[in-house]
CSV table of C-alpha atoms in Angstrom, one decimal:
chain,number,residue,atom,x,y,z
W,112,UNK,CA,4.0,49.2,10.9
W,113,UNK,CA,3.2,49.4,14.6
W,114,UNK,CA,-0.5,48.7,13.8
W,115,UNK,CA,0.6,45.6,11.8
W,116,UNK,CA,2.8,44.4,14.6
W,117,UNK,CA,-0.1,44.8,17.0
W,118,UNK,CA,-2.4,42.8,14.7
W,119,UNK,CA,0.2,40.0,14.5
W,120,UNK,CA,0.8,40.0,18.2
W,121,UNK,CA,-3.0,39.7,19.0
W,122,UNK,CA,-3.3,37.1,16.3
W,123,UNK,CA,-0.6,35.0,17.9
W,124,UNK,CA,-2.3,35.4,21.3
W,125,UNK,CA,-5.6,34.3,19.8
W,126,UNK,CA,-4.0,31.2,18.2
W,127,UNK,CA,-2.2,30.3,21.4
W,128,UNK,CA,-5.5,30.6,23.4
W,129,UNK,CA,-7.3,28.6,20.8
W,130,UNK,CA,-4.7,25.9,20.9
W,131,UNK,CA,-4.9,25.8,24.7
W,132,UNK,CA,-8.7,25.5,24.6
W,133,UNK,CA,-8.5,22.7,22.0
W,134,UNK,CA,-5.8,21.0,24.1
W,135,UNK,CA,-8.0,21.2,27.2
W,136,UNK,CA,-11.0,19.9,25.4
W,137,UNK,CA,-9.0,16.9,24.1
W,138,UNK,CA,-7.6,16.3,27.6
W,139,UNK,CA,-11.1,16.4,29.1
W,140,UNK,CA,-12.4,14.0,26.5
W,141,UNK,CA,-9.6,11.5,26.9
W,142,UNK,CA,-10.0,11.5,30.7
W,143,UNK,CA,-13.7,10.9,30.4
W,144,UNK,CA,-13.0,7.9,28.1
W,145,UNK,CA,-10.3,6.6,30.4
W,146,UNK,CA,-12.2,6.9,33.6
W,147,UNK,CA,-15.7,5.7,32.5
W,148,UNK,CA,-14.8,3.5,29.5
W,149,UNK,CA,-18.5,3.7,28.6
W,150,UNK,CA,-20.0,0.7,26.8
W,151,UNK,CA,-23.2,-0.6,25.5
W,152,UNK,CA,-22.0,-4.1,26.2
W,153,UNK,CA,-22.4,-6.5,29.1
W,154,UNK,CA,-19.7,-8.9,30.3
W,155,UNK,CA,-20.3,-12.6,29.6
W,156,UNK,CA,-23.2,-14.1,31.7
W,157,UNK,CA,-24.8,-10.8,32.6
W,158,UNK,CA,-27.9,-11.4,30.5
W,159,UNK,CA,-28.6,-14.6,32.5
W,160,UNK,CA,-28.2,-12.8,35.8
W,161,UNK,CA,-30.5,-10.0,34.7
W,162,UNK,CA,-33.3,-12.3,33.7
W,163,UNK,CA,-36.5,-11.5,35.6
W,164,UNK,CA,-35.4,-8.0,36.5
W,165,UNK,CA,-37.9,-5.4,35.4
W,166,UNK,CA,-37.0,-2.6,33.0
W,167,UNK,CA,-37.6,1.0,33.9
W,168,UNK,CA,-37.0,4.3,32.0
W,169,UNK,CA,-36.2,7.6,33.7
W,170,UNK,CA,-36.6,10.7,31.5
W,171,UNK,CA,-35.7,14.3,32.3
W,172,UNK,CA,-34.4,17.5,30.8
W,173,UNK,CA,-30.8,17.9,31.4
W,174,UNK,CA,-29.7,21.3,32.8
W,175,UNK,CA,-26.2,20.7,31.7
W,176,UNK,CA,-26.5,20.0,28.0
W,177,UNK,CA,-30.1,21.1,27.4
W,178,UNK,CA,-31.0,17.7,25.9
W,179,UNK,CA,-33.8,15.3,26.8
W,180,UNK,CA,-32.1,12.5,28.7
W,181,UNK,CA,-33.3,8.9,29.0
W,182,UNK,CA,-31.8,6.5,31.5
W,183,UNK,CA,-32.3,2.7,31.3
W,184,UNK,CA,-32.8,1.1,34.7
W,185,UNK,CA,-33.4,-2.4,36.2
W,186,UNK,CA,-35.8,-2.8,39.1
W,187,UNK,CA,-35.8,-5.7,41.6
W,188,UNK,CA,-38.7,-5.2,44.0
W,189,UNK,CA,-39.4,-6.9,47.3
W,190,UNK,CA,-42.7,-8.7,48.2
W,191,UNK,CA,-42.9,-6.5,51.3
W,192,UNK,CA,-44.5,-3.1,50.6
W,193,UNK,CA,-42.5,-1.5,53.4
W,194,UNK,CA,-39.1,-2.8,52.3
W,195,UNK,CA,-36.2,-0.3,52.2
W,196,UNK,CA,-35.2,0.8,48.7
W,197,UNK,CA,-31.6,1.0,47.4
W,198,UNK,CA,-30.4,3.1,44.5
W,199,UNK,CA,-27.6,1.1,42.9
W,200,UNK,CA,-24.8,3.1,41.1
W,201,UNK,CA,-22.4,0.9,39.2
W,202,UNK,CA,-18.7,1.5,38.3
W,203,UNK,CA,-16.8,1.8,35.1
W,204,UNK,CA,-16.9,0.1,31.7
W,205,UNK,CA,-19.9,-2.3,31.8
W,206,UNK,CA,-23.7,-1.6,31.7
W,207,UNK,CA,-26.1,-2.1,34.6
W,208,UNK,CA,-26.9,-5.7,33.5
W,209,UNK,CA,-23.4,-6.6,34.4
W,210,UNK,CA,-24.2,-5.6,38.0
W,211,UNK,CA,-27.3,-7.8,38.2
W,212,UNK,CA,-25.6,-10.5,40.3
W,213,UNK,CA,-24.5,-7.9,42.9
W,214,UNK,CA,-27.9,-6.3,42.8
W,215,UNK,CA,-29.4,-9.7,43.6
W,216,UNK,CA,-27.1,-10.1,46.6
W,217,UNK,CA,-28.2,-6.7,47.9
W,218,UNK,CA,-31.8,-7.7,47.3
W,219,UNK,CA,-31.1,-10.8,49.4
W,220,UNK,CA,-30.2,-8.4,52.3
W,221,UNK,CA,-33.8,-7.1,52.2
W,222,UNK,CA,-33.6,-4.2,49.8
W,223,UNK,CA,-35.7,-3.4,46.8
W,224,UNK,CA,-33.1,-2.4,44.2
W,225,UNK,CA,-33.1,0.1,41.4
W,226,UNK,CA,-29.9,0.1,39.2
W,227,UNK,CA,-29.3,2.7,36.5
W,228,UNK,CA,-27.1,3.2,33.5
W,229,UNK,CA,-25.5,6.6,33.2
W,230,UNK,CA,-25.8,8.4,29.9
W,231,UNK,CA,-23.4,6.8,27.5
W,232,UNK,CA,-23.8,3.3,29.0
W,233,UNK,CA,-26.1,0.5,27.9
W,234,UNK,CA,-29.4,1.6,26.5
W,235,UNK,CA,-29.3,5.1,28.1
W,236,UNK,CA,-29.1,8.1,25.8
W,237,UNK,CA,-25.9,10.1,25.2
W,238,UNK,CA,-22.4,9.2,24.0
W,239,UNK,CA,-19.7,10.1,26.5
W,240,UNK,CA,-20.4,10.4,30.2
W,241,UNK,CA,-18.7,13.0,32.5
W,242,UNK,CA,-18.5,13.5,36.2
W,243,UNK,CA,-21.1,16.3,36.1
W,244,UNK,CA,-23.5,14.3,33.9
W,245,UNK,CA,-23.2,11.2,36.1
W,246,UNK,CA,-24.0,13.3,39.1
W,247,UNK,CA,-27.1,14.7,37.3
W,248,UNK,CA,-28.1,11.1,36.3
W,249,UNK,CA,-27.9,9.9,39.8
W,250,UNK,CA,-29.9,12.8,41.2
W,251,UNK,CA,-32.6,12.2,38.5
W,252,UNK,CA,-32.9,8.6,39.5
W,253,UNK,CA,-33.1,9.6,43.2
W,254,UNK,CA,-35.9,12.0,42.5
W,255,UNK,CA,-37.7,9.4,40.4
W,256,UNK,CA,-37.6,7.0,43.3
W,257,UNK,CA,-38.7,9.7,45.8
W,258,UNK,CA,-41.7,10.5,43.6
W,259,UNK,CA,-42.9,6.9,43.4
W,260,UNK,CA,-41.8,5.7,46.9
W,261,UNK,CA,-42.2,8.8,49.0
W,262,UNK,CA,-42.7,6.9,52.3
W,263,UNK,CA,-40.1,4.3,51.9
W,264,UNK,CA,-36.7,4.3,53.6
W,265,UNK,CA,-34.3,5.0,50.7
W,266,UNK,CA,-30.6,4.2,50.6
W,267,UNK,CA,-27.8,5.0,48.2
W,268,UNK,CA,-25.2,2.4,47.1
W,269,UNK,CA,-22.2,2.8,44.9
W,270,UNK,CA,-19.5,0.4,43.8
W,271,UNK,CA,-16.0,1.5,42.7
W,272,UNK,CA,-16.4,4.6,40.6
W,273,UNK,CA,-20.1,4.5,41.4
W,274,UNK,CA,-19.1,5.0,45.1
W,275,UNK,CA,-17.8,8.5,44.3
W,276,UNK,CA,-21.1,9.2,42.4
W,277,UNK,CA,-23.1,7.9,45.3
W,278,UNK,CA,-21.2,10.0,47.8
W,279,UNK,CA,-21.8,13.1,45.9
W,280,UNK,CA,-25.5,12.4,45.7
W,281,UNK,CA,-25.7,11.7,49.4
W,282,UNK,CA,-24.0,15.0,50.1
W,283,UNK,CA,-26.7,16.8,48.1
W,284,UNK,CA,-29.9,15.3,49.5
W,285,UNK,CA,-31.4,15.3,52.9
W,286,UNK,CA,-33.8,12.3,52.6
W,287,UNK,CA,-31.3,9.4,52.3
W,288,UNK,CA,-31.6,6.9,55.1
W,289,UNK,CA,-28.0,5.8,54.6
W,290,UNK,CA,-25.0,5.6,52.2
W,291,UNK,CA,-23.2,2.4,51.3
W,292,UNK,CA,-19.9,2.7,49.5
W,293,UNK,CA,-18.0,-0.4,48.3
W,294,UNK,CA,-14.5,-0.7,46.8
W,295,UNK,CA,-14.2,3.1,46.3
W,296,UNK,CA,-11.7,5.9,46.9
W,297,UNK,CA,-11.4,9.5,48.1
W,298,UNK,CA,-10.5,11.0,44.6
W,299,UNK,CA,-9.2,10.1,41.2
W,300,UNK,CA,-6.0,11.9,42.2
W,301,UNK,CA,-5.5,9.5,45.2
W,302,UNK,CA,-6.0,6.5,42.8
W,303,UNK,CA,-3.5,7.8,40.3
W,304,UNK,CA,-1.0,8.2,43.2
W,305,UNK,CA,-1.0,4.4,43.6
W,306,UNK,CA,0.3,3.8,40.1
W,307,UNK,CA,4.0,3.3,39.3
W,308,UNK,CA,4.1,6.8,37.8
W,309,UNK,CA,1.9,8.3,40.5
W,310,UNK,CA,4.7,10.6,41.7
W,311,UNK,CA,4.1,12.8,38.6
W,312,UNK,CA,2.2,16.0,39.4
W,313,UNK,CA,-0.9,15.2,37.3
W,314,UNK,CA,-3.4,16.7,39.8
W,315,UNK,CA,-3.7,20.1,38.1
W,316,UNK,CA,-4.4,18.4,34.7
W,317,UNK,CA,-7.4,16.4,36.0
W,318,UNK,CA,-10.8,17.5,34.8
W,319,UNK,CA,-12.7,14.5,36.2
W,320,UNK,CA,-11.7,14.7,39.9
W,321,UNK,CA,-14.4,12.8,41.8
W,322,UNK,CA,-13.6,14.4,45.2
W,323,UNK,CA,-15.5,11.9,47.2
W,324,UNK,CA,-13.3,12.6,50.3
W,325,UNK,CA,-14.6,16.2,50.3
W,326,UNK,CA,-18.2,15.3,49.5
W,327,UNK,CA,-18.5,12.6,52.2
W,328,UNK,CA,-17.8,15.2,54.9
W,329,UNK,CA,-21.2,16.8,54.0
W,330,UNK,CA,-23.2,13.6,54.2
W,331,UNK,CA,-25.8,13.7,56.9
W,332,UNK,CA,-26.9,10.1,56.8
W,333,UNK,CA,-25.1,7.1,58.4
W,334,UNK,CA,-22.3,5.8,56.2
W,335,UNK,CA,-21.1,2.2,55.6
W,336,UNK,CA,-17.8,1.8,53.8
W,337,UNK,CA,-17.0,-1.7,52.6
W,338,UNK,CA,-13.7,-3.0,51.1
W,339,UNK,CA,-12.1,-6.3,50.2
W,340,UNK,CA,-8.7,-6.9,51.8
W,341,UNK,CA,-7.4,-8.4,48.5
W,342,UNK,CA,-8.7,-5.7,46.2
W,343,UNK,CA,-6.1,-5.3,43.5
W,344,UNK,CA,-7.8,-2.4,41.7
W,345,UNK,CA,-8.5,0.0,44.5
W,346,UNK,CA,-6.3,-0.5,47.5
W,347,UNK,CA,-8.3,-0.9,50.8
W,348,UNK,CA,-6.1,1.8,52.3
W,349,UNK,CA,-8.0,4.3,50.0
W,350,UNK,CA,-11.3,3.0,51.1
W,351,UNK,CA,-10.3,3.5,54.7
W,352,UNK,CA,-9.1,7.0,54.0
W,353,UNK,CA,-12.6,7.7,52.6
W,354,UNK,CA,-14.2,6.2,55.7
W,355,UNK,CA,-12.0,8.4,58.0
W,356,UNK,CA,-13.4,11.6,56.4
W,357,UNK,CA,-17.0,10.6,56.9
W,358,UNK,CA,-18.8,12.1,59.9
W,359,UNK,CA,-20.4,9.7,62.4
W,360,UNK,CA,-22.4,7.6,62.6
W,361,UNK,CA,-20.3,5.4,60.3
W,362,UNK,CA,-18.9,1.9,60.0
W,363,UNK,CA,-15.9,0.4,58.3
W,364,UNK,CA,-16.2,-3.2,57.0
W,365,UNK,CA,-13.0,-4.9,55.7
W,366,UNK,CA,-13.9,-8.3,54.2
W,367,UNK,CA,-10.9,-10.6,54.5
W,368,UNK,CA,-9.9,-12.2,51.3
W,369,UNK,CA,-12.4,-10.4,49.2
W,370,UNK,CA,-11.5,-8.9,45.8
W,371,UNK,CA,-12.8,-5.8,44.1
W,372,UNK,CA,-15.8,-7.7,43.0
W,373,UNK,CA,-17.0,-10.1,45.7
W,374,UNK,CA,-17.1,-8.4,49.1
W,375,UNK,CA,-20.9,-8.6,49.2
W,376,UNK,CA,-20.6,-12.4,48.6
W,377,UNK,CA,-17.8,-13.4,50.9
W,378,UNK,CA,-18.8,-10.9,53.6
W,379,UNK,CA,-22.6,-11.5,53.5
W,380,UNK,CA,-23.0,-12.2,57.3
W,381,UNK,CA,-20.8,-9.2,58.3
W,382,UNK,CA,-22.7,-7.1,55.7
W,383,UNK,CA,-26.0,-8.1,57.2
W,384,UNK,CA,-24.8,-7.4,60.8
W,385,UNK,CA,-23.4,-4.0,59.7
W,386,UNK,CA,-26.7,-3.0,58.1
W,387,UNK,CA,-28.6,-3.9,61.3
W,388,UNK,CA,-26.2,-2.2,63.6
W,389,UNK,CA,-25.7,1.1,61.6
W,390,UNK,CA,-29.1,1.5,59.9
W,391,UNK,CA,-31.4,-0.4,62.2
W,392,UNK,CA,-32.5,-2.8,59.4
W,393,UNK,CA,-34.2,-5.9,60.6
W,394,UNK,CA,-32.6,-9.3,59.8
W,395,UNK,CA,-33.3,-10.2,56.2
W,396,UNK,CA,-33.8,-13.7,54.9
W,397,UNK,CA,-30.8,-15.6,53.5
W,398,UNK,CA,-29.3,-13.9,50.5
W,399,UNK,CA,-30.6,-14.8,47.1
W,400,UNK,CA,-28.1,-16.9,45.2
W,401,UNK,CA,-26.9,-15.5,41.9
W,402,UNK,CA,-28.3,-17.5,38.9
W,403,UNK,CA,-24.9,-17.3,37.4
W,404,UNK,CA,-22.6,-20.3,37.4
W,405,UNK,CA,-19.2,-19.7,39.1
W,406,UNK,CA,-17.2,-17.2,37.1
W,407,UNK,CA,-14.0,-18.1,35.4
W,408,UNK,CA,-11.2,-15.7,35.7
W,409,UNK,CA,-11.9,-14.6,32.1
W,410,UNK,CA,-15.4,-13.6,33.1
W,411,UNK,CA,-14.4,-11.0,35.7
W,412,UNK,CA,-15.0,-7.6,34.2
W,413,UNK,CA,-11.9,-5.5,34.0
W,414,UNK,CA,-12.1,-2.1,35.6
W,415,UNK,CA,-11.1,1.3,34.4
W,416,UNK,CA,-8.8,2.0,37.2
W,417,UNK,CA,-6.1,-0.4,38.3
W,418,UNK,CA,-3.7,-0.2,41.2
W,419,UNK,CA,-1.2,-2.5,42.8
W,420,UNK,CA,-2.3,-5.1,45.4
W,421,UNK,CA,-2.4,-3.8,48.9
W,422,UNK,CA,-3.4,-6.0,51.9
W,423,UNK,CA,-4.2,-3.7,54.8
W,424,UNK,CA,-6.0,-4.3,58.1
W,425,UNK,CA,-7.6,-1.5,60.0
W,426,UNK,CA,-9.4,-1.4,63.3
């Protein structure tokens, strides 16, 4: 009888542990879907903006899942052979073609630009991205650039969720000339705290944490943090909190009236001045105009993470 009770007891323990593991796996999967919202689609007008950009493919063996990974990338070179190069890391939901207009604006500041899709996005391999996989994808793209443009000054840029990925990459490498983070945040936990139900203690349940506030403290390159004062998705206060944790040299650029999407357009002159002041980049020619017609409000790509509007000014 005692032996039977012991078998039952350990059986219940096993079932409870199995249920917990299954629950954790489901929770992790749902968070990855919610945060990344991966898609093979582009928002309306992206194909036109991406016309003329050159396709590139980055292949590597993943140390995380043991699979052969293949990343789709768009390349926008400069005529100057000594032009600085920017690795562009996009945010949630849409593929890299949806970032073509912003890539062109950064190209207009003098950068050659390489934008990539993480696994699970666009034409890249994989089904569901994760924080660790995205970090690995960014590092693979950085190594790909370093191999082909060893002598160029290379910068890392990230928008929104891509800002957290860019910050992690910059904290891991010692050959970045600078880090540019736009419309980003210190952590997913900080973003969740801005929601109406943000008082709930969800921090311990997060598997995709994106602790950019911790990673930025280890960045050894100059850091430019950019935010729009009218960003309704990621409050500018979160961007400034990320900036405060960065070691010097650094620069905070708040673009008055800019939304989550258009700080590089409305703040182009301030952007250019900040690049020259912080990174020593020479004045670039006027920014290339996006080939897109003005967007209607229905063409603005929705983001994975939304927060209330906050208008904040900082010194």
